[in-house]
Amino acid sequence: MAKIRLDNLRKSYGGTEVLHGVSGEIEDGELVVIVGPSGCGKSTLLRMIAGLETVTAGEIHIGERMVNGLEPARRDIAMVFQNYALYPHMTVRQNMAYGLKIRGLPKEEINRRVEEAADILELREYLERKPRQLSGGQRQRVAMGRAIVRDPQVFLFDEPLSNLDAKLRVQMRLEIRKLQKRLGVTSIYVTHDQVEAMTLGDRLMVLNGGYVEQFGTPIEVYERPQTVFVAGFIGSPAMNFLPAELSDGHVVLGNGARVPGGAGEGEVTLGLRPEHLVADEDGPVRVRVALMEQLGANTLIHGVLEGTDQEMVVSLHGIRDIAEGEVMGFSAPQDALHLFDRRSGRRIN
Amino acid sequence: MLKRVHFPPSVLPYLLVAPQIIITLVFFIWPASQALWQSMLVEDAFGLSTEFVWFENFQALFRDDQYIGAFKRTAFFSLAVAFVSMSFSLVLAGFADRVVRGAIVYRTLLIWPYAIAPVLAGALWVFMFNPTLGILAYGLEMLGYEWNHQLRGGQAMALVIMAASWKQVAYNFLFYLAAMQAIPRSVIEAAAIDGAGPIRRFWTIIFPLISPTTFFLLVINAVYAFFDTFGIIHAVTQGGPANATTILVYKVYNDGFVGLDLGGSAAQSVILMILVIAMTVLQFRYIERKVEY
Amino acid sequence: MVENRPWLAFFTHVVLLIGIAIIALPIWITFVAATHDEIRMTQVPLPLLPGDQFWVNLKATLFGRGLSGTETAPVWLMMLNSLVMALGIALGKIAISLLSAFAIVYFRFPFRMGFFWMIFITLMLPVEVRIVPTFEVVAQLGLLNSYAGLTIPLIASATATFMFRQVFLTIPDEMLESARIDGAGPMRFFFDILLPLSRTNIAALFVILFIYGWNQYLWPLLITTDSDMTTIVMSIKQMLEAAEQSPQWNIIMMTALLAMLPPVLVVVLMQKLFVKGLTETEK
């Protein structure tokens, strides 16, 4: 087991830099999810840690070792690929045993480890099959098994669930989490799916355009997003953003409404999560309803801030019946206000 | 897979297939059946009368040491050409597959010999090994090795094998490279993470995964060596010296056009047809055996 | 690649360059031979570097009457013959294969499968295995020493028919349905829909077939006796024979160079189509 330290990592292809100095420490036994939209550099970062991409600048440490120049095989890592990357010509058993065989482990030891992993993953009866005879979920498990038997210091997951259907994805997500907890292996998990990120990670590294926007626990990221990007990326439905001004202890909205909260002066972006607005006849946030979506457990209200054309979404519990065109009032608790500097997009409260 | 919908019946489809069918009948089916018929006839020495003799021509062939010799020689020649050119291509493709940028440039530089006619390939090689002038023959002489393929059967065979393999490298390379590039990168990366170095990866992952291509190429190369190398033999050695390079197609031609033994030549044709059919069937079986990633 | 070892990358390129050198050697020797004069080409050891007689040799080869002591057609005429043959074979094969594939895929008619198998048989019977009887047929039809004799017997093609059949099968049925709703008859559908949709396949096949046609050897050797009908590829053999008496290797090798130039250019310049054609006709 080992800690991982990333120190100002940079990656350039030709003249273009795609990672602009990524730093962070991953604790022993921790599962960190790297999340971000496609093209944010998350897979590149993972592949650099694996040793499949060269490091342009900065350092990667696994345990006590600086691994920048080490080949993948020497880094004591295991990786689960998006397309599983199983060896199509080998049986499940051979797939799992391949890495051990190369390391020259004795036959009995290899068999013991493979069968142990097969038991954990409920693959016992499939050991003699070829990958093409397995379903997507089973292949996914074999890929996991191949990582487990190696008993590495670090697991790397590169969007391992994106090829599965929605139901299986939820199930496998839980299994990966259980397994990782049980084995206690330091893990890095890359995904673009924010739900996967929130449910799996001990901590999240939110990446955008090659920069780390925030690195923290799921709750921190949800409750105190550090940038407008993070605030908008995490949470569903996405946070509402309203241009506003700070003025003696109030946030003044575009239509002049004053929401109590905030300190200081200046132009800000106010973030309000749809699920944090509370229906309140006299509330300062007044929304003209344009459309309703009944989801059963809750109701989504789409509309605009009254007197402006700023679109808003509010999520209320239960089934509501509201007429289109009606104006509803909402209040926002002080701790539900997210204030960002209008220019830099950084959090200021 | 067939179409659900069709055009209404009319004479049109018959007109459409007519050119192909007429040419097939006149230039393929008819001559082939002629060959079959002639293979069972014997002409007397003056060409005055012919006699139907059933399979005597075939029996004669298989009693003929020269024919059996040509058969064995063809087998050896085909295997040698397939082996030399496939292993050379395999090595080059294996390395080209490692090149991240510029693989296309290497491919361009390696595939153009495909466009060269076998007889030209033969001409180039026979020029390099010309016993009096050839640059390679000269080089060998400097090394103390005397080259004269016009006298030595073994050297003549080596020369036609080299010329035939050289031309076929392009084809094999192209298919090997395509097969290797069809292997998902991640499979190779997974093997690297599993600790397999480049050479081990090649033999335990890449080579087994491209085995259908190897099998396919084996058949294609055999067909090539059997039939398409006529030009090489004809230009380089004329089957000599002392029949050392007489392969089956050359013998069919030689016995038919030079020796004017029509029955024997026809019987040889029939045997070759059976061989082609067998190889074609083999080649079609390949289609069903593709690797699924 | 996965490893980041500079020496390994270096080694990779070295191996590839050696491979290319081996492949290119015969061509280099040929080229060098075509750039020296006749005298130099009889002195051992032969040169390894080009001389200055390239244009002289080119002119002598293209417009001369072959090697001294032999009377052959000038090389430009042979190249013209080769071009006619190659184009005739390529275009002929494409045309008749398109038509028969169209019939087999888009019509249902008695003996359809019979025809299909009959075409399939041509795949199994290369010219080389039925030389004598085919020659007799062509001779009886009076096609010796003619362009028709050079091309027509070679234009039946199972591979091309199969390829077009595959292509047509991948075109959605809805195309035909909507064309019929729009009132298009079969030939209109063929020219307006199928041909445009198969354009790249036709081009790819053309590249392969052009090379195939240009490189024909045994067939022209059999059916042309008139020296004005000689193709450039078959002339090489006659020159090699003549070289015993008059070893004008500069002219012979220049002829070889000219003989391989058109198909090599086609492969290099249309590499994409070539690769597509090669992989699609074989699988």
PDB file of N, CA, C and O in Angstrom, chain B residues 1-9 12-14 16-17 20, chain C residues 96-117 119 158-177 180 186 189-190 193-194 197-198:
ATOM      1  N   MET B   1     -27.164 -12.616 -45.392  1.00  0.00           N
ATOM      2  CA  MET B   1     -27.853 -11.331 -45.487  1.00  0.00           C
ATOM      3  C   MET B   1     -28.373 -11.141 -46.909  1.00  0.00           C
ATOM      4  O   MET B   1     -27.626 -11.130 -47.865  1.00  0.00           O
ATOM      5  N   LEU B   2     -29.667 -10.992 -47.030  1.00  0.00           N
ATOM      6  CA  LEU B   2     -30.238 -10.776 -48.342  1.00  0.00           C
ATOM      7  C   LEU B   2     -31.214  -9.624 -48.285  1.00  0.00           C
ATOM      8  O   LEU B   2     -31.691  -9.243 -47.232  1.00  0.00           O
ATOM      9  N   LYS B   3     -31.492  -9.078 -49.448  1.00  0.00           N
ATOM     10  CA  LYS B   3     -32.420  -7.951 -49.514  1.00  0.00           C
ATOM     11  C   LYS B   3     -33.836  -8.434 -49.298  1.00  0.00           C
ATOM     12  O   LYS B   3     -34.218  -9.510 -49.763  1.00  0.00           O
ATOM     13  N   ARG B   4     -34.635  -7.615 -48.603  1.00  0.00           N
ATOM     14  CA  ARG B   4     -36.046  -7.925 -48.444  1.00  0.00           C
ATOM     15  C   ARG B   4     -36.794  -7.555 -49.705  1.00  0.00           C
ATOM     16  O   ARG B   4     -37.720  -8.214 -50.133  1.00  0.00           O
ATOM     17  N   VAL B   5     -36.387  -6.411 -50.269  1.00  0.00           N
ATOM     18  CA  VAL B   5     -37.137  -5.886 -51.411  1.00  0.00           C
ATOM     19  C   VAL B   5     -36.358  -6.074 -52.689  1.00  0.00           C
ATOM     20  O   VAL B   5     -35.132  -6.020 -52.705  1.00  0.00           O
ATOM     21  N   HIS B   6     -37.076  -6.303 -53.751  1.00  0.00           N
ATOM     22  CA  HIS B   6     -36.460  -6.503 -55.051  1.00  0.00           C
ATOM     23  C   HIS B   6     -37.239  -5.748 -56.093  1.00  0.00           C
ATOM     24  O   HIS B   6     -38.375  -5.348 -55.856  1.00  0.00           O
ATOM     25  N   PHE B   7     -36.616  -5.597 -57.251  1.00  0.00           N
ATOM     26  CA  PHE B   7     -37.357  -5.050 -58.374  1.00  0.00           C
ATOM     27  C   PHE B   7     -38.256  -6.141 -58.928  1.00  0.00           C
ATOM     28  O   PHE B   7     -37.956  -7.333 -58.791  1.00  0.00           O
ATOM     29  N   PRO B   8     -39.357  -5.755 -59.561  1.00  0.00           N
ATOM     30  CA  PRO B   8     -40.260  -6.772 -60.114  1.00  0.00           C
ATOM     31  C   PRO B   8     -39.558  -7.585 -61.195  1.00  0.00           C
ATOM     32  O   PRO B   8     -38.636  -7.089 -61.837  1.00  0.00           O
ATOM     33  N   PRO B   9     -40.007  -8.831 -61.371  1.00  0.00           N
ATOM     34  CA  PRO B   9     -39.338  -9.703 -62.348  1.00  0.00           C
ATOM     35  C   PRO B   9     -39.444  -9.152 -63.766  1.00  0.00           C
ATOM     36  O   PRO B   9     -40.438  -8.520 -64.120  1.00  0.00           O
ATOM     37  N   LEU B  12     -34.672  -8.039 -67.569  1.00  0.00           N
ATOM     38  CA  LEU B  12     -33.519  -7.192 -67.293  1.00  0.00           C
ATOM     39  C   LEU B  12     -32.381  -7.910 -66.556  1.00  0.00           C
ATOM     40  O   LEU B  12     -31.229  -7.829 -66.993  1.00  0.00           O
ATOM     41  N   PRO B  13     -32.668  -8.632 -65.461  1.00  0.00           N
ATOM     42  CA  PRO B  13     -31.549  -9.272 -64.761  1.00  0.00           C
ATOM     43  C   PRO B  13     -30.748 -10.219 -65.646  1.00  0.00           C
ATOM     44  O   PRO B  13     -29.530 -10.307 -65.509  1.00  0.00           O
ATOM     45  N   TYR B  14     -31.432 -10.890 -66.564  1.00  0.00           N
ATOM     46  CA  TYR B  14     -30.695 -11.794 -67.450  1.00  0.00           C
ATOM     47  C   TYR B  14     -29.739 -11.010 -68.343  1.00  0.00           C
ATOM     48  O   TYR B  14     -28.606 -11.421 -68.592  1.00  0.00           O
ATOM     49  N   LEU B  16     -28.411  -8.230 -67.565  1.00  0.00           N
ATOM     50  CA  LEU B  16     -27.343  -7.693 -66.722  1.00  0.00           C
ATOM     51  C   LEU B  16     -26.249  -8.717 -66.452  1.00  0.00           C
ATOM     52  O   LEU B  16     -25.070  -8.394 -66.441  1.00  0.00           O
ATOM     53  N   VAL B  17     -26.656  -9.967 -66.211  1.00  0.00           N
ATOM     54  CA  VAL B  17     -25.626 -10.967 -65.933  1.00  0.00           C
ATOM     55  C   VAL B  17     -25.039 -11.545 -67.214  1.00  0.00           C
ATOM     56  O   VAL B  17     -23.994 -12.193 -67.163  1.00  0.00           O
ATOM     57  N   GLN B  20     -21.108 -11.188 -68.119  1.00  0.00           N
ATOM     58  CA  GLN B  20     -20.269 -11.962 -67.207  1.00  0.00           C
ATOM     59  C   GLN B  20     -20.407 -13.459 -67.477  1.00  0.00           C
ATOM     60  O   GLN B  20     -19.435 -14.193 -67.534  1.00  0.00           O
TER      61      GLN B  20
ATOM     62  N   ILE C  96     -18.642  -5.207 -65.954  1.00  0.00           N
ATOM     63  CA  ILE C  96     -19.491  -6.406 -65.971  1.00  0.00           C
ATOM     64  C   ILE C  96     -19.770  -6.911 -64.555  1.00  0.00           C
ATOM     65  O   ILE C  96     -20.805  -7.490 -64.293  1.00  0.00           O
ATOM     66  N   SER C  97     -18.855  -6.623 -63.619  1.00  0.00           N
ATOM     67  CA  SER C  97     -19.104  -7.065 -62.248  1.00  0.00           C
ATOM     68  C   SER C  97     -20.183  -6.233 -61.585  1.00  0.00           C
ATOM     69  O   SER C  97     -21.019  -6.755 -60.842  1.00  0.00           O
ATOM     70  N   LEU C  98     -20.166  -4.930 -61.857  1.00  0.00           N
ATOM     71  CA  LEU C  98     -21.220  -4.070 -61.308  1.00  0.00           C
ATOM     72  C   LEU C  98     -22.585  -4.548 -61.783  1.00  0.00           C
ATOM     73  O   LEU C  98     -23.517  -4.694 -60.997  1.00  0.00           O
ATOM     74  N   LEU C  99     -22.676  -4.822 -63.077  1.00  0.00           N
ATOM     75  CA  LEU C  99     -23.963  -5.225 -63.623  1.00  0.00           C
ATOM     76  C   LEU C  99     -24.424  -6.547 -63.032  1.00  0.00           C
ATOM     77  O   LEU C  99     -25.574  -6.688 -62.623  1.00  0.00           O
ATOM     78  N   SER C 100     -23.524  -7.516 -62.964  1.00  0.00           N
ATOM     79  CA  SER C 100     -24.006  -8.812 -62.484  1.00  0.00           C
ATOM     80  C   SER C 100     -24.285  -8.771 -60.984  1.00  0.00           C
ATOM     81  O   SER C 100     -25.242  -9.390 -60.523  1.00  0.00           O
ATOM     82  N   ALA C 101     -23.491  -8.009 -60.227  1.00  0.00           N
ATOM     83  CA  ALA C 101     -23.787  -7.896 -58.800  1.00  0.00           C
ATOM     84  C   ALA C 101     -25.137  -7.219 -58.601  1.00  0.00           C
ATOM     85  O   ALA C 101     -25.927  -7.622 -57.743  1.00  0.00           O
ATOM     86  N   PHE C 102     -25.409  -6.217 -59.404  1.00  0.00           N
ATOM     87  CA  PHE C 102     -26.700  -5.524 -59.332  1.00  0.00           C
ATOM     88  C   PHE C 102     -27.844  -6.506 -59.575  1.00  0.00           C
ATOM     89  O   PHE C 102     -28.814  -6.568 -58.817  1.00  0.00           O
ATOM     90  N   ALA C 103     -27.705  -7.319 -60.616  1.00  0.00           N
ATOM     91  CA  ALA C 103     -28.752  -8.287 -60.921  1.00  0.00           C
ATOM     92  C   ALA C 103     -28.938  -9.277 -59.780  1.00  0.00           C
ATOM     93  O   ALA C 103     -30.060  -9.571 -59.372  1.00  0.00           O
ATOM     94  N   ILE C 104     -27.830  -9.750 -59.241  1.00  0.00           N
ATOM     95  CA  ILE C 104     -27.933 -10.803 -58.233  1.00  0.00           C
ATOM     96  C   ILE C 104     -28.504 -10.277 -56.924  1.00  0.00           C
ATOM     97  O   ILE C 104     -29.250 -10.964 -56.232  1.00  0.00           O
ATOM     98  N   VAL C 105     -28.188  -9.033 -56.587  1.00  0.00           N
ATOM     99  CA  VAL C 105     -28.663  -8.499 -55.315  1.00  0.00           C
ATOM    100  C   VAL C 105     -30.095  -7.969 -55.422  1.00  0.00           C
ATOM    101  O   VAL C 105     -30.907  -8.170 -54.536  1.00  0.00           O
ATOM    102  N   TYR C 106     -30.404  -7.293 -56.519  1.00  0.00           N
ATOM    103  CA  TYR C 106     -31.666  -6.553 -56.553  1.00  0.00           C
ATOM    104  C   TYR C 106     -32.792  -7.228 -57.335  1.00  0.00           C
ATOM    105  O   TYR C 106     -33.854  -6.663 -57.496  1.00  0.00           O
ATOM    106  N   PHE C 107     -32.521  -8.406 -57.852  1.00  0.00           N
ATOM    107  CA  PHE C 107     -33.597  -9.099 -58.559  1.00  0.00           C
ATOM    108  C   PHE C 107     -33.699 -10.516 -58.030  1.00  0.00           C
ATOM    109  O   PHE C 107     -32.743 -11.076 -57.531  1.00  0.00           O
ATOM    110  N   ARG C 108     -34.919 -11.034 -58.167  1.00  0.00           N
ATOM    111  CA  ARG C 108     -35.100 -12.441 -57.868  1.00  0.00           C
ATOM    112  C   ARG C 108     -35.516 -13.087 -59.166  1.00  0.00           C
ATOM    113  O   ARG C 108     -36.522 -12.696 -59.744  1.00  0.00           O
ATOM    114  N   PHE C 109     -34.738 -14.032 -59.653  1.00  0.00           N
ATOM    115  CA  PHE C 109     -35.110 -14.649 -60.926  1.00  0.00           C
ATOM    116  C   PHE C 109     -34.595 -16.074 -60.951  1.00  0.00           C
ATOM    117  O   PHE C 109     -33.643 -16.413 -60.236  1.00  0.00           O
ATOM    118  N   PRO C 110     -35.256 -16.911 -61.769  1.00  0.00           N
ATOM    119  CA  PRO C 110     -34.837 -18.308 -61.825  1.00  0.00           C
ATOM    120  C   PRO C 110     -33.355 -18.407 -62.198  1.00  0.00           C
ATOM    121  O   PRO C 110     -32.848 -17.596 -62.967  1.00  0.00           O
ATOM    122  N   PHE C 111     -32.679 -19.333 -61.628  1.00  0.00           N
ATOM    123  CA  PHE C 111     -31.248 -19.610 -61.886  1.00  0.00           C
ATOM    124  C   PHE C 111     -30.318 -18.551 -61.289  1.00  0.00           C
ATOM    125  O   PHE C 111     -29.142 -18.523 -61.602  1.00  0.00           O
ATOM    126  N   ARG C 112     -30.877 -17.682 -60.438  1.00  0.00           N
ATOM    127  CA  ARG C 112     -30.032 -16.653 -59.857  1.00  0.00           C
ATOM    128  C   ARG C 112     -28.819 -17.274 -59.150  1.00  0.00           C
ATOM    129  O   ARG C 112     -27.680 -16.893 -59.376  1.00  0.00           O
ATOM    130  N   MET C 113     -29.080 -18.268 -58.305  1.00  0.00           N
ATOM    131  CA  MET C 113     -27.970 -18.880 -57.589  1.00  0.00           C
ATOM    132  C   MET C 113     -27.065 -19.679 -58.517  1.00  0.00           C
ATOM    133  O   MET C 113     -25.868 -19.762 -58.311  1.00  0.00           O
ATOM    134  N   GLY C 114     -27.675 -20.232 -59.568  1.00  0.00           N
ATOM    135  CA  GLY C 114     -26.870 -20.945 -60.564  1.00  0.00           C
ATOM    136  C   GLY C 114     -25.845 -20.020 -61.188  1.00  0.00           C
ATOM    137  O   GLY C 114     -24.652 -20.348 -61.284  1.00  0.00           O
ATOM    138  N   PHE C 115     -26.289 -18.839 -61.555  1.00  0.00           N
ATOM    139  CA  PHE C 115     -25.371 -17.848 -62.128  1.00  0.00           C
ATOM    140  C   PHE C 115     -24.305 -17.454 -61.117  1.00  0.00           C
ATOM    141  O   PHE C 115     -23.128 -17.307 -61.441  1.00  0.00           O
ATOM    142  N   PHE C 116     -24.776 -17.285 -59.888  1.00  0.00           N
ATOM    143  CA  PHE C 116     -23.843 -16.884 -58.835  1.00  0.00           C
ATOM    144  C   PHE C 116     -22.701 -17.893 -58.713  1.00  0.00           C
ATOM    145  O   PHE C 116     -21.528 -17.540 -58.677  1.00  0.00           O
ATOM    146  N   TRP C 117     -23.054 -19.158 -58.716  1.00  0.00           N
ATOM    147  CA  TRP C 117     -22.019 -20.188 -58.584  1.00  0.00           C
ATOM    148  C   TRP C 117     -21.137 -20.274 -59.824  1.00  0.00           C
ATOM    149  O   TRP C 117     -19.945 -20.537 -59.737  1.00  0.00           O
ATOM    150  N   ILE C 119     -20.247 -17.822 -61.636  1.00  0.00           N
ATOM    151  CA  ILE C 119     -19.271 -16.742 -61.511  1.00  0.00           C
ATOM    152  C   ILE C 119     -18.210 -17.117 -60.474  1.00  0.00           C
ATOM    153  O   ILE C 119     -17.019 -16.882 -60.656  1.00  0.00           O
ATOM    154  N   ALA C 158     -14.718 -12.984 -60.445  1.00  0.00           N
ATOM    155  CA  ALA C 158     -15.549 -13.328 -59.304  1.00  0.00           C
ATOM    156  C   ALA C 158     -15.285 -12.371 -58.149  1.00  0.00           C
ATOM    157  O   ALA C 158     -16.208 -11.913 -57.493  1.00  0.00           O
ATOM    158  N   THR C 159     -14.010 -12.033 -57.926  1.00  0.00           N
ATOM    159  CA  THR C 159     -13.686 -11.171 -56.785  1.00  0.00           C
ATOM    160  C   THR C 159     -14.419  -9.844 -56.868  1.00  0.00           C
ATOM    161  O   THR C 159     -14.991  -9.383 -55.889  1.00  0.00           O
ATOM    162  N   ALA C 160     -14.392  -9.221 -58.060  1.00  0.00           N
ATOM    163  CA  ALA C 160     -15.039  -7.918 -58.178  1.00  0.00           C
ATOM    164  C   ALA C 160     -16.542  -8.056 -57.981  1.00  0.00           C
ATOM    165  O   ALA C 160     -17.166  -7.238 -57.315  1.00  0.00           O
ATOM    166  N   THR C 161     -17.111  -9.124 -58.544  1.00  0.00           N
ATOM    167  CA  THR C 161     -18.554  -9.322 -58.374  1.00  0.00           C
ATOM    168  C   THR C 161     -18.897  -9.484 -56.895  1.00  0.00           C
ATOM    169  O   THR C 161     -19.850  -8.899 -56.397  1.00  0.00           O
ATOM    170  N   PHE C 162     -18.099 -10.277 -56.195  1.00  0.00           N
ATOM    171  CA  PHE C 162     -18.343 -10.468 -54.759  1.00  0.00           C
ATOM    172  C   PHE C 162     -18.253  -9.158 -54.002  1.00  0.00           C
ATOM    173  O   PHE C 162     -19.057  -8.870 -53.128  1.00  0.00           O
ATOM    174  N   MET C 163     -17.228  -8.384 -54.341  1.00  0.00           N
ATOM    175  CA  MET C 163     -17.043  -7.144 -53.605  1.00  0.00           C
ATOM    176  C   MET C 163     -18.245  -6.223 -53.803  1.00  0.00           C
ATOM    177  O   MET C 163     -18.773  -5.679 -52.844  1.00  0.00           O
ATOM    178  N   PHE C 164     -18.696  -6.090 -55.053  1.00  0.00           N
ATOM    179  CA  PHE C 164     -19.834  -5.204 -55.282  1.00  0.00           C
ATOM    180  C   PHE C 164     -21.092  -5.770 -54.628  1.00  0.00           C
ATOM    181  O   PHE C 164     -21.931  -5.022 -54.137  1.00  0.00           O
ATOM    182  N   ARG C 165     -21.201  -7.068 -54.607  1.00  0.00           N
ATOM    183  CA  ARG C 165     -22.358  -7.667 -53.940  1.00  0.00           C
ATOM    184  C   ARG C 165     -22.350  -7.260 -52.468  1.00  0.00           C
ATOM    185  O   ARG C 165     -23.356  -6.836 -51.925  1.00  0.00           O
ATOM    186  N   GLN C 166     -21.175  -7.371 -51.818  1.00  0.00           N
ATOM    187  CA  GLN C 166     -21.059  -6.951 -50.416  1.00  0.00           C
ATOM    188  C   GLN C 166     -21.463  -5.493 -50.251  1.00  0.00           C
ATOM    189  O   GLN C 166     -22.203  -5.138 -49.348  1.00  0.00           O
ATOM    190  N   VAL C 167     -20.949  -4.654 -51.145  1.00  0.00           N
ATOM    191  CA  VAL C 167     -21.231  -3.215 -51.042  1.00  0.00           C
ATOM    192  C   VAL C 167     -22.735  -2.961 -51.178  1.00  0.00           C
ATOM    193  O   VAL C 167     -23.331  -2.245 -50.378  1.00  0.00           O
ATOM    194  N   PHE C 168     -23.341  -3.604 -52.167  1.00  0.00           N
ATOM    195  CA  PHE C 168     -24.771  -3.376 -52.385  1.00  0.00           C
ATOM    196  C   PHE C 168     -25.591  -3.878 -51.203  1.00  0.00           C
ATOM    197  O   PHE C 168     -26.610  -3.296 -50.855  1.00  0.00           O
ATOM    198  N   LEU C 169     -25.143  -4.971 -50.593  1.00  0.00           N
ATOM    199  CA  LEU C 169     -25.916  -5.521 -49.477  1.00  0.00           C
ATOM    200  C   LEU C 169     -25.911  -4.581 -48.282  1.00  0.00           C
ATOM    201  O   LEU C 169     -26.811  -4.606 -47.460  1.00  0.00           O
ATOM    202  N   THR C 170     -24.870  -3.746 -48.173  1.00  0.00           N
ATOM    203  CA  THR C 170     -24.832  -2.828 -47.032  1.00  0.00           C
ATOM    204  C   THR C 170     -25.653  -1.562 -47.288  1.00  0.00           C
ATOM    205  O   THR C 170     -25.846  -0.776 -46.381  1.00  0.00           O
ATOM    206  N   ILE C 171     -26.106  -1.378 -48.513  1.00  0.00           N
ATOM    207  CA  ILE C 171     -26.941  -0.202 -48.785  1.00  0.00           C
ATOM    208  C   ILE C 171     -28.358  -0.499 -48.296  1.00  0.00           C
ATOM    209  O   ILE C 171     -28.931  -1.518 -48.654  1.00  0.00           O
ATOM    210  N   PRO C 172     -28.904   0.359 -47.439  1.00  0.00           N
ATOM    211  CA  PRO C 172     -30.184   0.040 -46.810  1.00  0.00           C
ATOM    212  C   PRO C 172     -31.314  -0.174 -47.819  1.00  0.00           C
ATOM    213  O   PRO C 172     -31.373   0.503 -48.859  1.00  0.00           O
ATOM    214  N   ASP C 173     -32.202  -1.106 -47.484  1.00  0.00           N
ATOM    215  CA  ASP C 173     -33.354  -1.397 -48.334  1.00  0.00           C
ATOM    216  C   ASP C 173     -34.208  -0.165 -48.587  1.00  0.00           C
ATOM    217  O   ASP C 173     -34.855  -0.045 -49.615  1.00  0.00           O
ATOM    218  N   GLU C 174     -34.215   0.743 -47.600  1.00  0.00           N
ATOM    219  CA  GLU C 174     -35.060   1.932 -47.716  1.00  0.00           C
ATOM    220  C   GLU C 174     -34.714   2.750 -48.965  1.00  0.00           C
ATOM    221  O   GLU C 174     -35.562   3.420 -49.536  1.00  0.00           O
ATOM    222  N   MET C 175     -33.435   2.666 -49.371  1.00  0.00           N
ATOM    223  CA  MET C 175     -33.014   3.388 -50.578  1.00  0.00           C
ATOM    224  C   MET C 175     -33.836   2.931 -51.767  1.00  0.00           C
ATOM    225  O   MET C 175     -34.331   3.734 -52.544  1.00  0.00           O
ATOM    226  N   LEU C 176     -33.934   1.607 -51.893  1.00  0.00           N
ATOM    227  CA  LEU C 176     -34.677   1.048 -53.019  1.00  0.00           C
ATOM    228  C   LEU C 176     -36.151   1.395 -52.885  1.00  0.00           C
ATOM    229  O   LEU C 176     -36.795   1.807 -53.838  1.00  0.00           O
ATOM    230  N   GLU C 177     -36.675   1.261 -51.663  1.00  0.00           N
ATOM    231  CA  GLU C 177     -38.094   1.540 -51.451  1.00  0.00           C
ATOM    232  C   GLU C 177     -38.416   2.977 -51.816  1.00  0.00           C
ATOM    233  O   GLU C 177     -39.382   3.249 -52.525  1.00  0.00           O
ATOM    234  N   ARG C 180     -38.268   3.603 -55.471  1.00  0.00           N
ATOM    235  CA  ARG C 180     -39.432   3.075 -56.194  1.00  0.00           C
ATOM    236  C   ARG C 180     -40.632   3.980 -55.981  1.00  0.00           C
ATOM    237  O   ARG C 180     -41.433   4.184 -56.893  1.00  0.00           O
ATOM    238  N   PRO C 186     -35.308   0.361 -62.504  1.00  0.00           N
ATOM    239  CA  PRO C 186     -34.062  -0.294 -62.065  1.00  0.00           C
ATOM    240  C   PRO C 186     -32.801   0.390 -62.572  1.00  0.00           C
ATOM    241  O   PRO C 186     -31.883   0.634 -61.787  1.00  0.00           O
ATOM    242  N   PHE C 189     -32.206   3.691 -60.887  1.00  0.00           N
ATOM    243  CA  PHE C 189     -31.741   3.454 -59.520  1.00  0.00           C
ATOM    244  C   PHE C 189     -30.253   3.090 -59.538  1.00  0.00           C
ATOM    245  O   PHE C 189     -29.452   3.598 -58.758  1.00  0.00           O
ATOM    246  N   PHE C 190     -29.882   2.255 -60.494  1.00  0.00           N
ATOM    247  CA  PHE C 190     -28.482   1.827 -60.621  1.00  0.00           C
ATOM    248  C   PHE C 190     -27.560   3.030 -60.853  1.00  0.00           C
ATOM    249  O   PHE C 190     -26.560   3.207 -60.160  1.00  0.00           O
ATOM    250  N   ILE C 193     -28.311   6.046 -57.831  1.00  0.00           N
ATOM    251  CA  ILE C 193     -28.103   5.729 -56.406  1.00  0.00           C
ATOM    252  C   ILE C 193     -26.894   4.815 -56.212  1.00  0.00           C
ATOM    253  O   ILE C 193     -25.953   5.152 -55.505  1.00  0.00           O
ATOM    254  N   LEU C 194     -26.921   3.640 -56.852  1.00  0.00           N
ATOM    255  CA  LEU C 194     -25.874   2.649 -56.572  1.00  0.00           C
ATOM    256  C   LEU C 194     -24.488   3.129 -57.009  1.00  0.00           C
ATOM    257  O   LEU C 194     -23.527   3.029 -56.242  1.00  0.00           O
ATOM    258  N   LEU C 197     -22.993   5.772 -54.742  1.00  0.00           N
ATOM    259  CA  LEU C 197     -22.691   5.250 -53.410  1.00  0.00           C
ATOM    260  C   LEU C 197     -21.499   4.303 -53.416  1.00  0.00           C
ATOM    261  O   LEU C 197     -20.865   4.078 -52.391  1.00  0.00           O
ATOM    262  N   SER C 198     -21.200   3.695 -54.558  1.00  0.00           N
ATOM    263  CA  SER C 198     -20.077   2.752 -54.602  1.00  0.00           C
ATOM    264  C   SER C 198     -18.826   3.401 -55.161  1.00  0.00           C
ATOM    265  O   SER C 198     -17.879   2.706 -55.517  1.00  0.00           O
TER     266      SER C 198
END
